[in-house]
Short mmCIF file of C-alpha atoms in Angstrom, two decimals:
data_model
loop_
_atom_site.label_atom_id
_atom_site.label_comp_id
_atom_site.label_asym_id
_atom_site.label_seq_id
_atom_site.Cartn_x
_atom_site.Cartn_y
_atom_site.Cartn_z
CA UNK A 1 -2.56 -13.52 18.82
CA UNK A 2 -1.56 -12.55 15.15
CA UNK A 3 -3.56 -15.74 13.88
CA UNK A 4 -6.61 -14.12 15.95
CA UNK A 5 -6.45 -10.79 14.89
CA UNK A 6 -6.21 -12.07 11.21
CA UNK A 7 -9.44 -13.95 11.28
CA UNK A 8 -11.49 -11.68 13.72
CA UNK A 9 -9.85 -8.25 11.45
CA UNK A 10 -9.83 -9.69 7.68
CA UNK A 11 -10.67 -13.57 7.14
CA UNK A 12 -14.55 -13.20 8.73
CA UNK A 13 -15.26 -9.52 7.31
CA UNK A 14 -14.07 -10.11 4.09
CA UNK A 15 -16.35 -13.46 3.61
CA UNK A 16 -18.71 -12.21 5.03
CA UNK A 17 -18.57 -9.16 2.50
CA UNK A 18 -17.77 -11.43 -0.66
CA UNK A 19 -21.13 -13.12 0.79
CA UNK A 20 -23.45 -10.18 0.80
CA UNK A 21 -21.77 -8.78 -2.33
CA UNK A 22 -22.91 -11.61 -4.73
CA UNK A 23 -26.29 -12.07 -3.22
CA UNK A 24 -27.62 -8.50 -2.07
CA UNK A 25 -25.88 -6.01 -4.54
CA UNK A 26 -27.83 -5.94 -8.37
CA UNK A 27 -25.97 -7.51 -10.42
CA UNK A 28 -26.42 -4.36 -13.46
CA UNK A 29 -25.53 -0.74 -13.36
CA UNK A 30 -27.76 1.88 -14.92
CA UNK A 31 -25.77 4.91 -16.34
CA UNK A 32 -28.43 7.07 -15.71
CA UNK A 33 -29.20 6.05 -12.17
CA UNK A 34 -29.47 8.93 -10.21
CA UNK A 35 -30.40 6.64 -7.00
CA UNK A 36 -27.27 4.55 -5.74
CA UNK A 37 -27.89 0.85 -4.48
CA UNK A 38 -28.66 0.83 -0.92
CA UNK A 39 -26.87 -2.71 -0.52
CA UNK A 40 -23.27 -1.76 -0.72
CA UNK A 41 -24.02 0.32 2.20
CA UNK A 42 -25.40 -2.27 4.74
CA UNK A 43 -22.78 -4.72 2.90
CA UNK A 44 -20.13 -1.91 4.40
CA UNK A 45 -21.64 -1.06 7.75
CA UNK A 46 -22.52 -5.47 8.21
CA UNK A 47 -18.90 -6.41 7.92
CA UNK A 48 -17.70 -3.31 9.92
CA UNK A 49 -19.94 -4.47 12.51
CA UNK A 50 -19.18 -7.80 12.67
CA UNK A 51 -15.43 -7.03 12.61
CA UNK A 52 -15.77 -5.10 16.08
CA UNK A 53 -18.10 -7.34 17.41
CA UNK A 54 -15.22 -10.16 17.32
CA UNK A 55 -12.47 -7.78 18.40
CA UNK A 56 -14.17 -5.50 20.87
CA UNK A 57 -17.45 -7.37 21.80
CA UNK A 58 -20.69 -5.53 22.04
CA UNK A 59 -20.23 -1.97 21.70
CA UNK A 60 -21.22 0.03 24.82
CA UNK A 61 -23.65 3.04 25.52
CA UNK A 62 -22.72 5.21 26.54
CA UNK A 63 -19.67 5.45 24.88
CA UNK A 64 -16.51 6.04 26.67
CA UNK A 65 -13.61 6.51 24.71
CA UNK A 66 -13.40 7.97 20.64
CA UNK A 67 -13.34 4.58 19.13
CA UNK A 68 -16.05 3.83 20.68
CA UNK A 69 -18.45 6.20 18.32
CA UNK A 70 -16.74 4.15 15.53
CA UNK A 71 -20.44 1.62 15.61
CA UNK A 72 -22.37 4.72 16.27
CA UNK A 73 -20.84 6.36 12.96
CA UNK A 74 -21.05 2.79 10.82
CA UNK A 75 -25.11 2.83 12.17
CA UNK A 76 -25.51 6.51 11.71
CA UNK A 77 -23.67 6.30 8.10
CA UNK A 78 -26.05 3.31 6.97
CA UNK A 79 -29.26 5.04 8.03
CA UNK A 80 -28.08 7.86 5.92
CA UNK A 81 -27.10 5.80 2.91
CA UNK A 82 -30.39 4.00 2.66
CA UNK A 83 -32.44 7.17 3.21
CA UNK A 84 -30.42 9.14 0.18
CA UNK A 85 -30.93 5.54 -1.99
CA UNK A 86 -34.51 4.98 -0.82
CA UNK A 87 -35.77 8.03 -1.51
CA UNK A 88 -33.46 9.22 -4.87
CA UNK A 89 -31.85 11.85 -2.93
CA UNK A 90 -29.01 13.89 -5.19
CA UNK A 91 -27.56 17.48 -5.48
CA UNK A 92 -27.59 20.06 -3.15
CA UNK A 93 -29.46 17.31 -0.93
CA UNK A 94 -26.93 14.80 -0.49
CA UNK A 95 -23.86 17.62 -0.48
CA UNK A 96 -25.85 18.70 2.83
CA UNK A 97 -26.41 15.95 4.42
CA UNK A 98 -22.60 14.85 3.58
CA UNK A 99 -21.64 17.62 4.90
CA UNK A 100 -23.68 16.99 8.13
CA UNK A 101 -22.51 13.92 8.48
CA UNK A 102 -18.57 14.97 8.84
CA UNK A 103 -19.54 17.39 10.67
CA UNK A 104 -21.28 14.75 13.19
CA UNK A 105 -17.98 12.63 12.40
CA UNK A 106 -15.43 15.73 13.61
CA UNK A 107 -17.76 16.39 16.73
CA UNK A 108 -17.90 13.19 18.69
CA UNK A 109 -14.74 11.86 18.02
CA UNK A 110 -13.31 15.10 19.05
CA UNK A 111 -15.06 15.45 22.55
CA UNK A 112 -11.93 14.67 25.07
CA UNK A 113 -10.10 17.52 22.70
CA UNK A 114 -12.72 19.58 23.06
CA UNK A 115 -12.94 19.81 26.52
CA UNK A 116 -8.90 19.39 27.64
CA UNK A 117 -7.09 20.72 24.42
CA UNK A 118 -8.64 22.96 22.20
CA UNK A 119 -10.16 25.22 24.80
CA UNK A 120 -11.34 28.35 23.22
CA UNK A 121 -10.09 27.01 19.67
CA UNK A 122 -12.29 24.11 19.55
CA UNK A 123 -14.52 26.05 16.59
CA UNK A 124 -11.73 26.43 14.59
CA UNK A 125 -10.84 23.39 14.46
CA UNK A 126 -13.80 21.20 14.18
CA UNK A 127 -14.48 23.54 10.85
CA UNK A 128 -11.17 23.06 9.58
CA UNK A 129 -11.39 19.23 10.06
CA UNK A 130 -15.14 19.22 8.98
CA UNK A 131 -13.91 20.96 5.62
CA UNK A 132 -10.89 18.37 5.13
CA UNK A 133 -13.27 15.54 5.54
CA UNK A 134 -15.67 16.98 3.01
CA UNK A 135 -13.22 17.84 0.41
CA UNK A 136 -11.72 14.17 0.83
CA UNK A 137 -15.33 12.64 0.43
CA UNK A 138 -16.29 14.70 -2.73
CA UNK A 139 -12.85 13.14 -4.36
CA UNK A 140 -14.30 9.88 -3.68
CA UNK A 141 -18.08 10.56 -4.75
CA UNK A 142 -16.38 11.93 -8.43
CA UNK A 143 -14.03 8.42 -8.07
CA UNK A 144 -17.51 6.09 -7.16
CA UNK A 145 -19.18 7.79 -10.03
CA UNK A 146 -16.71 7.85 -12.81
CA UNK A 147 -15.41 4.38 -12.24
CA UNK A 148 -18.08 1.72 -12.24
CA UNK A 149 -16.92 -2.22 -11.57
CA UNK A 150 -14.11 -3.03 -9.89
CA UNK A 151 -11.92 0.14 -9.90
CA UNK A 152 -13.42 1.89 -7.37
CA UNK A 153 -13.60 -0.82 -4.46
CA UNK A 154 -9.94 -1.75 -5.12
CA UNK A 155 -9.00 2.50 -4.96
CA UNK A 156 -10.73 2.77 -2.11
CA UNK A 157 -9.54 -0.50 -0.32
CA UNK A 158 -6.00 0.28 -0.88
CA UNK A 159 -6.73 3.91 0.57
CA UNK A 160 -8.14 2.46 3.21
CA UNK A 161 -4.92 0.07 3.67
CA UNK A 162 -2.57 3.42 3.76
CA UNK A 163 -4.28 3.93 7.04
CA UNK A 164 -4.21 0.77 8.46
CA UNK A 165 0.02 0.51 7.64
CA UNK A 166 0.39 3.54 8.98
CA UNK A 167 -1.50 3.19 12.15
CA UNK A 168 0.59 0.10 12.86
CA UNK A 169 3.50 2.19 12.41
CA UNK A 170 2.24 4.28 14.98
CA UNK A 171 1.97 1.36 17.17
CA UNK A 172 -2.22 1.20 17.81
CA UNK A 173 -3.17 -2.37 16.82
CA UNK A 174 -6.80 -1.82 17.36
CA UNK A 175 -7.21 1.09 15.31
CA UNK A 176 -5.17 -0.79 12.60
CA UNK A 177 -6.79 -3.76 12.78
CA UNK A 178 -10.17 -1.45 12.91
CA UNK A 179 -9.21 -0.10 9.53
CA UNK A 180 -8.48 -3.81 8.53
CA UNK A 181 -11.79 -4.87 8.80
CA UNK A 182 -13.36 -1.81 6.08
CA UNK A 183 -10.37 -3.23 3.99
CA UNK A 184 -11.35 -6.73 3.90
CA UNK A 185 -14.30 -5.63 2.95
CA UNK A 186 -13.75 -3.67 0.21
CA UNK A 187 -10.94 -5.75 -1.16
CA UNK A 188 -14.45 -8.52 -1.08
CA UNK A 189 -16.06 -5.80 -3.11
CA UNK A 190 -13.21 -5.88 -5.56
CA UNK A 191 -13.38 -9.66 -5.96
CA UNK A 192 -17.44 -9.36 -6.44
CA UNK A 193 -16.81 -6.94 -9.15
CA UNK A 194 -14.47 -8.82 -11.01
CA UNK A 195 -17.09 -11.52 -10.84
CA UNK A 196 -20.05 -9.51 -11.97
CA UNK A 197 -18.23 -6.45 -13.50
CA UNK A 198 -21.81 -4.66 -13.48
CA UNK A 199 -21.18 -4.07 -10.32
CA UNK A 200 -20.14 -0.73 -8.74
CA UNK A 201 -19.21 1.58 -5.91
CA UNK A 202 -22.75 3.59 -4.82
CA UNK A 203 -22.98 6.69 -3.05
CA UNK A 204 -24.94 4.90 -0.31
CA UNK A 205 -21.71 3.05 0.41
CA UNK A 206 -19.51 6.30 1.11
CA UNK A 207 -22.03 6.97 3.66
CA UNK A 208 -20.99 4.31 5.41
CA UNK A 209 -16.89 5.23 4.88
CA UNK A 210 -16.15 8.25 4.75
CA UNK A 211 -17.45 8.30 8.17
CA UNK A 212 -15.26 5.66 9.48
CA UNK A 213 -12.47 7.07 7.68
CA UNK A 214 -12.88 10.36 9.59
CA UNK A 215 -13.19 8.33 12.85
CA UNK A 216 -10.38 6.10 12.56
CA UNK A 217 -7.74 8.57 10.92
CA UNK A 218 -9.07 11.47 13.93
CA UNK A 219 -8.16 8.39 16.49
CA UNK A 220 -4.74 7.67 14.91
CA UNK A 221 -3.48 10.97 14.30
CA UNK A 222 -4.92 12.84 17.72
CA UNK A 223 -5.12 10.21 20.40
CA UNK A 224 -1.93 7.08 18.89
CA UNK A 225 0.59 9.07 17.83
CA UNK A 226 0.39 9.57 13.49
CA UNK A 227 2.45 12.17 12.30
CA UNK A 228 1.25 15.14 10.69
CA UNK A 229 3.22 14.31 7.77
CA UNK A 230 1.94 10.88 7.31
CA UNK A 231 -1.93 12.49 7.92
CA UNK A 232 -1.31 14.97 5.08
CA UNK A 233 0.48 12.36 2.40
CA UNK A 234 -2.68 10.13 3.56
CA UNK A 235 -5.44 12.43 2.95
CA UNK A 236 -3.63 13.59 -0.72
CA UNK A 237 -4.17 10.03 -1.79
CA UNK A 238 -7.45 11.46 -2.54
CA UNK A 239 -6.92 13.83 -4.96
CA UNK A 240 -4.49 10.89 -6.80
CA UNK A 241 -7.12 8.78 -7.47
CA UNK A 242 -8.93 11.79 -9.83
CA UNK A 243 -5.57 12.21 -11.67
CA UNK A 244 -4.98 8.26 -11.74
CA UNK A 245 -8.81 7.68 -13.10
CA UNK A 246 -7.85 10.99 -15.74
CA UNK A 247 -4.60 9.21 -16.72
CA UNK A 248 -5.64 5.81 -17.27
CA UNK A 249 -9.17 6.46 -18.79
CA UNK A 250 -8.56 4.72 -21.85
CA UNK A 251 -6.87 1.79 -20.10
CA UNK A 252 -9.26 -1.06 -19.69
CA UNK A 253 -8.60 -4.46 -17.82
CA UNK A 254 -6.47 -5.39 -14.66
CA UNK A 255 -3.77 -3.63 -16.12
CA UNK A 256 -5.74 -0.36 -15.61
CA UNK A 257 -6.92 -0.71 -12.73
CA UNK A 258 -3.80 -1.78 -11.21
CA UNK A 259 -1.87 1.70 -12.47
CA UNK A 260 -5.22 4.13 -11.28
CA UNK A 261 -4.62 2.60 -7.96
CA UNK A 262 -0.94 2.45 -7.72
CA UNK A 263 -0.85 6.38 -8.83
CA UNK A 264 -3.53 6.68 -5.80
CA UNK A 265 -1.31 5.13 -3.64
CA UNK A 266 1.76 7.07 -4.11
CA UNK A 267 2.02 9.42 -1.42
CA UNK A 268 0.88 6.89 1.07
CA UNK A 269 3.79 4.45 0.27
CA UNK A 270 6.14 7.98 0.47
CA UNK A 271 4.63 8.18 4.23
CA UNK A 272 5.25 4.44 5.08
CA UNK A 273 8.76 4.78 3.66
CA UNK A 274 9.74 8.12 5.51
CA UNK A 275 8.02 6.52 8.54
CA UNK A 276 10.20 3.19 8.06
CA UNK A 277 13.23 4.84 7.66
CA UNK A 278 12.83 7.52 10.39
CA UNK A 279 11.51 4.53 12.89
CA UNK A 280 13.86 3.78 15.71
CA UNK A 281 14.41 -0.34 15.61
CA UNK A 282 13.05 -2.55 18.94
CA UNK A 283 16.31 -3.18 21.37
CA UNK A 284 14.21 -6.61 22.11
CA UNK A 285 11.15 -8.02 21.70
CA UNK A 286 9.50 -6.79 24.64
CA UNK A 287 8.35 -4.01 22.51
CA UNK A 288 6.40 -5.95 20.38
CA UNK A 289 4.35 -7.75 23.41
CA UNK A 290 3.71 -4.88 24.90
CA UNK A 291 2.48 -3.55 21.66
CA UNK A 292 -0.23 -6.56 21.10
CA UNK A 293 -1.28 -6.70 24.80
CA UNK A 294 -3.77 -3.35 23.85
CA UNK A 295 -5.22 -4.95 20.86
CA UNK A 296 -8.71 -4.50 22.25
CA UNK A 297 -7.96 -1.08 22.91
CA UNK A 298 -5.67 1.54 23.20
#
């Protein structure tokens, strides 16, 4: 089952990811492109698709469950990316339709809260978590744009790994593994970067995760159990990876890179660690099969 999840979650996305990275995204960056490559966008939303295609099968419509609007977001995400590349779109333009689009994000994976928990309140609280979703994806559009080559991906890709640990934590393999799968592939990114170092992070591609993000962090913290405390240390990772690019501007190489993402990556190791040590241990290993028996859903 582990062996399974490995290759279905990480082994296929990633190559499949490494593939598109070295023969759809331009090898060159412009540093006064105002229009970001659509390619790292559909290289994203490809290997996203592909990873839930071999975990979960075809997705279904109508959708039934929150995860379930993770494909719908990954589509919806790409469509936007290659309209804001396609047609040069930047500014106020893009801030909208970002904003739209965690807006969008908040609302459908939010609908069984809607309707059994946050009677009356529901307003409130898809604008508070529309807001946090924004603020986190600005972070990353200044971290895309002020980090060409391989800094960003690997940023990102350990972000993204935060979430996946501490989903697991919280004991909802398919979420995990879900968040292993945008992982693989932008750890692939990474690897293509170091290859071709003209390559970088576009706008098009946070299109495609900062949606996901929203979808799979609203799943693990509402409907399998993350703490609030883990959510918050999480979602400050964000505003890290400014201070780690700030602090390690004039640091060049793998040596560089390595600190801007470690500094990132501080307060999600503090919520792994406060999670490990606060975790009550398994009397048996009964636990653990009952854990893996929802792998293809929760």
């Amino acid at each position: 089952m582990i062996l399974q999840m490995l290759v279905s979650s990480v082994l296929v996305p990633g190559l499949v990811a490494l593939t598109l990275s070295l023969f759809l995204w331009k090898a060159r960056y412009r540093q006064q492109e105002s229009s970001p490559y659509w390619a790292s966008a559909a290289i994203l939303a490809v290997s996203f698709l592909t990873g839930w295609v071999l975990m979960r099968g075809i997705p279904k419509w109508p959708v039934t469950d929150s995860a379930g609007w993770l494909p719908v977001l990954a589509i919806g995400g790409l469509a936007l990316g290659l309209l804001v590349s396609m047609q040069k779109l930047h500014g106020v333009t893009t801030g909208v339709l970002r904003l739209l689009a965690c807006l969008g994000t908040v609302w459908v994976s939010t609908q069984s809260l809607q309707q059994h928990t946050w009677k009356g309140t529901a307003g409130i609280w898809i604008a508070g978590l529309t807001l946090i979703l924004f603020l986190v994806w600005n972070c990353w559009e200044l971290v895309a744009s002020r980090s060409p080559g391989p800094r960003a991906p690997l940023m990102l890709a350990l972000f993204f790994t935060g979430l996946a640990i501490l989903a697991l934590l919280g004991e909802t393999a398919t979420i995990s593994q879900l968040t292993g799968v945008l992982c693989a592939a932008l750890g692939a990114m990474f690897v293509a970067a170091l290859i071709r170092p003209a390559l970088s992070l576009s706008q098009a591609a946070l299109f495609v995760a900062m949606p996901l993000f929203g979808g799979l962090l609203l799943n693990a913290h509402f409907y399998a159990g993350m703490e609030l405390l883990q959510t918050v240390l999480l979602l400050s990772c964000s505003a890290l990876a400014l201070l780690g690019l700030q602090l390690t501007k004039r640091s060049s190489g793998l040596a560089g890179i390595a600190l801007a993402a470690l500094i990132m990556f501080l307060p999600a190791l503090l919520g792994i660690g406060w999670e490990l040590l606060n975790r009550e241990p398994h009397s048996d290993s009964s636990g653990m099969d009952e854990y893996y028996e929802d792998y293809y859903g929760y």
